[in-house]
XYZ file of N, CA, C and O in Angstrom:
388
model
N 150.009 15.807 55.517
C 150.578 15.638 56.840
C 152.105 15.548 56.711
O 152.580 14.891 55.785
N 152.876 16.160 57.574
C 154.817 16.611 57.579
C 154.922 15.209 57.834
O 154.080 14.626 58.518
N 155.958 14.602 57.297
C 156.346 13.497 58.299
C 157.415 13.941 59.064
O 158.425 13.247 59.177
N 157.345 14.604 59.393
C 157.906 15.617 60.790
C 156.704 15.658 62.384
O 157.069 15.923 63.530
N 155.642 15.397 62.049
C 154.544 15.758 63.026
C 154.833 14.288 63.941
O 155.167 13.132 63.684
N 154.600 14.830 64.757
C 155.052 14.095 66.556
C 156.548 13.879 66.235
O 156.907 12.781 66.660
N 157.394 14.463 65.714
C 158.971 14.069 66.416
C 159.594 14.248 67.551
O 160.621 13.616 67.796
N 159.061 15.148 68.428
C 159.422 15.899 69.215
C 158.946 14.561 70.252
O 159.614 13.623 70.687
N 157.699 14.872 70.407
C 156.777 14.047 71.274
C 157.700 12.836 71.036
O 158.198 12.577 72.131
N 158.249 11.802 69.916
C 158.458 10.463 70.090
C 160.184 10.355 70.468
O 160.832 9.368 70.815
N 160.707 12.052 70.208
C 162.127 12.043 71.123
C 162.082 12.001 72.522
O 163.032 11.551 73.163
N 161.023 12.447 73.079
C 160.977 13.034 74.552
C 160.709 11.530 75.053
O 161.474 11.047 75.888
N 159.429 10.653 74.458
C 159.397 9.243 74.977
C 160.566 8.380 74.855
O 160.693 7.548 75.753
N 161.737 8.406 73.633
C 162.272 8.098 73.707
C 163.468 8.188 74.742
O 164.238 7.316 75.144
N 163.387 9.236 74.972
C 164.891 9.883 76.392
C 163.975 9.392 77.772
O 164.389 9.233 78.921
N 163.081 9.276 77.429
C 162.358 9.003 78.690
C 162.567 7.456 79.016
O 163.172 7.171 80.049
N 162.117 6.496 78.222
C 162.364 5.227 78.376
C 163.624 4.732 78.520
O 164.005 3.807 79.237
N 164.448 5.670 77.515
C 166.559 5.260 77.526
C 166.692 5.158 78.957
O 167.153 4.202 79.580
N 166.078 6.638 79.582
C 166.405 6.592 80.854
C 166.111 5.832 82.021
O 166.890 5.596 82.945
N 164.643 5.381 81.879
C 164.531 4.130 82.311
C 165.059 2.752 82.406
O 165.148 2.040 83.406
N 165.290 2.583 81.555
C 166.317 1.776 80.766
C 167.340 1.689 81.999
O 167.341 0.738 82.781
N 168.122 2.672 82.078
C 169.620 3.306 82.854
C 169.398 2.838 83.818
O 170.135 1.966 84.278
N 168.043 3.369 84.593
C 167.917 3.246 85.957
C 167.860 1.795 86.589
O 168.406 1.351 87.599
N 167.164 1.304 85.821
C 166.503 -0.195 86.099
C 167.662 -1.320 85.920
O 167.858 -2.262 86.688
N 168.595 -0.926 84.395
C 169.654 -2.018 84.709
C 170.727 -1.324 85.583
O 171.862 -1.733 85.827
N 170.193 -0.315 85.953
C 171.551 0.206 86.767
C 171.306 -0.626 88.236
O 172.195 -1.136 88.917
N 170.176 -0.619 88.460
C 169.631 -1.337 89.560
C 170.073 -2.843 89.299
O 170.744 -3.600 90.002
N 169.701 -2.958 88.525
C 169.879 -4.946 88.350
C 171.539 -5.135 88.400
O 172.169 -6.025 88.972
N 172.013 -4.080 87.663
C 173.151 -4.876 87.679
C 174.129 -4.416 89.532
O 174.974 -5.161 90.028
N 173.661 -3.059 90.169
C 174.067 -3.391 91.089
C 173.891 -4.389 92.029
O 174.773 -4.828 92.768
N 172.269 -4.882 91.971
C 172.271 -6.023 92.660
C 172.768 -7.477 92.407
O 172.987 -8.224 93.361
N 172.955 -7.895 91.051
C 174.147 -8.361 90.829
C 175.401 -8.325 91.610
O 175.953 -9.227 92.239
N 175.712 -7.164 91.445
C 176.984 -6.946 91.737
C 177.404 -7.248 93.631
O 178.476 -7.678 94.056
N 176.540 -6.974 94.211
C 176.488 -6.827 95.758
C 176.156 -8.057 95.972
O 176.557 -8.400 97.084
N 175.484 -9.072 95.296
C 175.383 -10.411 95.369
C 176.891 -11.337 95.179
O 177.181 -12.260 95.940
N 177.593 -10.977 94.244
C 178.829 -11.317 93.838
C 179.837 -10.652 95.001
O 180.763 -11.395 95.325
N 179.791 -9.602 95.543
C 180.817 -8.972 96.721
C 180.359 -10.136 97.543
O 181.344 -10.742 97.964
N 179.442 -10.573 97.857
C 179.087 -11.061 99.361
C 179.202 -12.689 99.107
O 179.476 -13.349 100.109
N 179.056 -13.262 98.106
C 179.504 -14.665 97.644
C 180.530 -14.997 97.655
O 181.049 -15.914 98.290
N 181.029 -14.161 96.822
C 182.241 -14.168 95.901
C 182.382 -15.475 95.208
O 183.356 -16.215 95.076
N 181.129 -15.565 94.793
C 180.734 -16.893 93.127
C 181.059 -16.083 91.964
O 180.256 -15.185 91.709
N 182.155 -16.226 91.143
C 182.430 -16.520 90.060
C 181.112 -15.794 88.988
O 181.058 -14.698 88.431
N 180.089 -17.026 89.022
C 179.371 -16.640 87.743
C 178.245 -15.428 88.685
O 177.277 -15.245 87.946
N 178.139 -14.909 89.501
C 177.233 -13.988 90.379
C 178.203 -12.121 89.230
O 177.687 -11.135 88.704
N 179.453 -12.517 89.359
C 180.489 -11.305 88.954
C 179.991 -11.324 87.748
O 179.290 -10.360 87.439
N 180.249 -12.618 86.548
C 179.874 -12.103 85.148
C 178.403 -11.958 84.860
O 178.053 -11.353 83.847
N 177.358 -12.571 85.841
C 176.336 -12.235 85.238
C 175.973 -10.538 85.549
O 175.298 -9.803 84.827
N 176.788 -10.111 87.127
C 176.716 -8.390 86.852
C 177.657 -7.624 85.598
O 177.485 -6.663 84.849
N 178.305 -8.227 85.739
C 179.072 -7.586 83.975
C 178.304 -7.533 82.799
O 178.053 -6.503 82.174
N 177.864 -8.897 82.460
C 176.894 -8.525 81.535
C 175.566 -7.731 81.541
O 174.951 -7.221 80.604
N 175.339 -7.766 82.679
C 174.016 -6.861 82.796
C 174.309 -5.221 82.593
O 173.529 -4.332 82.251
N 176.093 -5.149 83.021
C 176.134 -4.174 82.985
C 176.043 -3.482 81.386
O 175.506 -2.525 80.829
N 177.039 -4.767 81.021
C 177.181 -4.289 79.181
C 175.685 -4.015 78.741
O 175.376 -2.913 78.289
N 174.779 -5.018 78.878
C 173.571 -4.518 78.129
C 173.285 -3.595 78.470
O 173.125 -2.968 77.423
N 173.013 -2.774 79.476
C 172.406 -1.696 80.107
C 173.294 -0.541 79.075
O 172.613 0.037 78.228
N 174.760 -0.220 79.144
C 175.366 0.396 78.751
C 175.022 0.499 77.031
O 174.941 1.650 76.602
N 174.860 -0.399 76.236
C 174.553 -1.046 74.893
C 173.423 -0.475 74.869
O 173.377 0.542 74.177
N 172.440 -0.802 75.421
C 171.210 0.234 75.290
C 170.488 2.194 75.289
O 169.541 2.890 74.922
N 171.719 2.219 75.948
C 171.665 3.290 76.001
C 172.688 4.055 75.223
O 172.725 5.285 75.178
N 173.463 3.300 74.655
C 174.838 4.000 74.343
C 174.294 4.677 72.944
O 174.489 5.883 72.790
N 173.718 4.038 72.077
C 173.749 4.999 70.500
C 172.975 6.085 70.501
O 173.134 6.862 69.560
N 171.949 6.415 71.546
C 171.379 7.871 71.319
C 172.390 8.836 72.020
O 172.518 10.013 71.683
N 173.151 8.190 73.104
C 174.253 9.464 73.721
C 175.273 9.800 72.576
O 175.634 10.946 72.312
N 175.679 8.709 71.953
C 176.583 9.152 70.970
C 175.993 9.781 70.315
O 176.500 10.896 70.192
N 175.172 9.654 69.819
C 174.496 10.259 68.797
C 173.932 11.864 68.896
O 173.707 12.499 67.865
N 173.788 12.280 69.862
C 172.996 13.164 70.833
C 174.310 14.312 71.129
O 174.371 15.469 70.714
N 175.111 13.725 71.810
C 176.121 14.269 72.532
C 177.532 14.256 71.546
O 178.195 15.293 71.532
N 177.970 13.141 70.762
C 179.211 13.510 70.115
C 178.932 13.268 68.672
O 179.957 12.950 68.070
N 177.787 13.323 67.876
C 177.835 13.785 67.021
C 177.942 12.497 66.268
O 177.615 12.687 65.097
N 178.330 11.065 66.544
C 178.393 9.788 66.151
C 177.528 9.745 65.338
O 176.432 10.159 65.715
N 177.696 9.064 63.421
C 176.578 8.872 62.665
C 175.739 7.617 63.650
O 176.137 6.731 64.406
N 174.401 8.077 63.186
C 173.743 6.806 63.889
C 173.767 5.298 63.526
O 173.900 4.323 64.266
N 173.628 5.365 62.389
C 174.270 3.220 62.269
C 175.401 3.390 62.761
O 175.998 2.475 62.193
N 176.157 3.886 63.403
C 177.700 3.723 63.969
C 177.758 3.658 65.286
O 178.636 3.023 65.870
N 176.613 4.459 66.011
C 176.145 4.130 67.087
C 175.273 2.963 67.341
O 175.214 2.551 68.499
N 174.658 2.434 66.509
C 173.495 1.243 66.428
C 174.530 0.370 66.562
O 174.669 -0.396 67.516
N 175.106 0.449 65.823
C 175.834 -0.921 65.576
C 176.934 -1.276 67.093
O 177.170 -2.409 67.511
N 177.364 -0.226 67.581
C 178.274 -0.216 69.059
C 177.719 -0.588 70.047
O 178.268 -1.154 70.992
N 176.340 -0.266 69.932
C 174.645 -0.953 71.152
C 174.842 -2.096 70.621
O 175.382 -2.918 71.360
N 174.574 -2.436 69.545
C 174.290 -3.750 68.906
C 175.554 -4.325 69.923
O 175.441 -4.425 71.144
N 176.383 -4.565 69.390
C 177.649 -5.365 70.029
C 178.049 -5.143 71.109
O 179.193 -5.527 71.354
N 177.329 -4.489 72.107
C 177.841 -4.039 73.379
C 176.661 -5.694 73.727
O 176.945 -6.891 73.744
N 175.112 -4.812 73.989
C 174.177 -5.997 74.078
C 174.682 -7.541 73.573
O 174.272 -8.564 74.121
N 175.341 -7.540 72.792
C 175.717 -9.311 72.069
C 176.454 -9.527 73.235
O 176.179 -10.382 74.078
N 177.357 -8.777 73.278
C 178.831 -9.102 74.530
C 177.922 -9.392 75.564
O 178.117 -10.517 76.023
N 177.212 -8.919 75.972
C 176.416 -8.824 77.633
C 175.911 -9.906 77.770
O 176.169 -10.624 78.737
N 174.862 -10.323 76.565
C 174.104 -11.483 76.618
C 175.058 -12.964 76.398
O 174.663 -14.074 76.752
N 175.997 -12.767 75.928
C 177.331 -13.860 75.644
C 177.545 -14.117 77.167
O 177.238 -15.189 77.688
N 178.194 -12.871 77.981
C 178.909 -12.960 79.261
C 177.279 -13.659 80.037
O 177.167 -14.784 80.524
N 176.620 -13.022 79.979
C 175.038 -13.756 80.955
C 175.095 -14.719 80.603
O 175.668 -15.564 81.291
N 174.575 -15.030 79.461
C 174.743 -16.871 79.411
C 176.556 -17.624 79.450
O 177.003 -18.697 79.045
N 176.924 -16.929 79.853
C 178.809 -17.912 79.970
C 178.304 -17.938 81.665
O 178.431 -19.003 82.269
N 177.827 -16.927 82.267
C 177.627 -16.721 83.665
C 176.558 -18.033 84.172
O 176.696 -18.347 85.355
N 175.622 -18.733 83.459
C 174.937 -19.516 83.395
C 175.475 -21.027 83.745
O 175.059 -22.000 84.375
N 176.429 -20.735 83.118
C 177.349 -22.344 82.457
C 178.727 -22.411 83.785
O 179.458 -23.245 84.318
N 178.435 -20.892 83.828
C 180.135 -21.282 84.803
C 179.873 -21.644 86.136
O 178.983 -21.244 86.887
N 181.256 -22.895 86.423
C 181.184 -23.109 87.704
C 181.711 -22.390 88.718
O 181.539 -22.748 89.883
């Protein structure tokens, strides 16, 4: 058996879920965000920031990777620390008054 057999199939699930991914925190974090326009609370703004970073972090190392050619631990690692930042700013968003 190739260990090539289903790559195709587990790229296509993969672009499929990234994209999900996109949609869903794209959603969360706008509602975030429209929550924070209409407050205008402080921690309502960073917890849409961070939602935004993760969303972006998640999706970011297969575009690099895909699209500009980025080695992939170089992209892993830019998700990696995008997601840290996001989840830092969400929980600072937690704490702030």
């Amino acid at each position: 058996m190739s260990p090539y057999t289903g790559v195709t199939e587990i790229a296509l699930a993969l672009a499929v879920v990234k994209t999900l991914v996109l949609v869903v925190g794209g959603i969360i974090t706008y509602v975030a965000f429209k929550a924070y326009r209409r407050t205008r609370q402080r921690p309502l703004g960073f917890l849409a920031a961070g939602f935004g970073l993760v969303t972006l972090g998640l999706v970011l190392a297969g575009m690099l990777y895909e699209l500009l050619s980025v080695r992939l631990a170089t992209g892993i690692l830019l998700e990696s620390l995008l997601v840290l930042a996001g989840f830092l700013v969400i929980a600072y968003s937690l704490y702030a008054k």
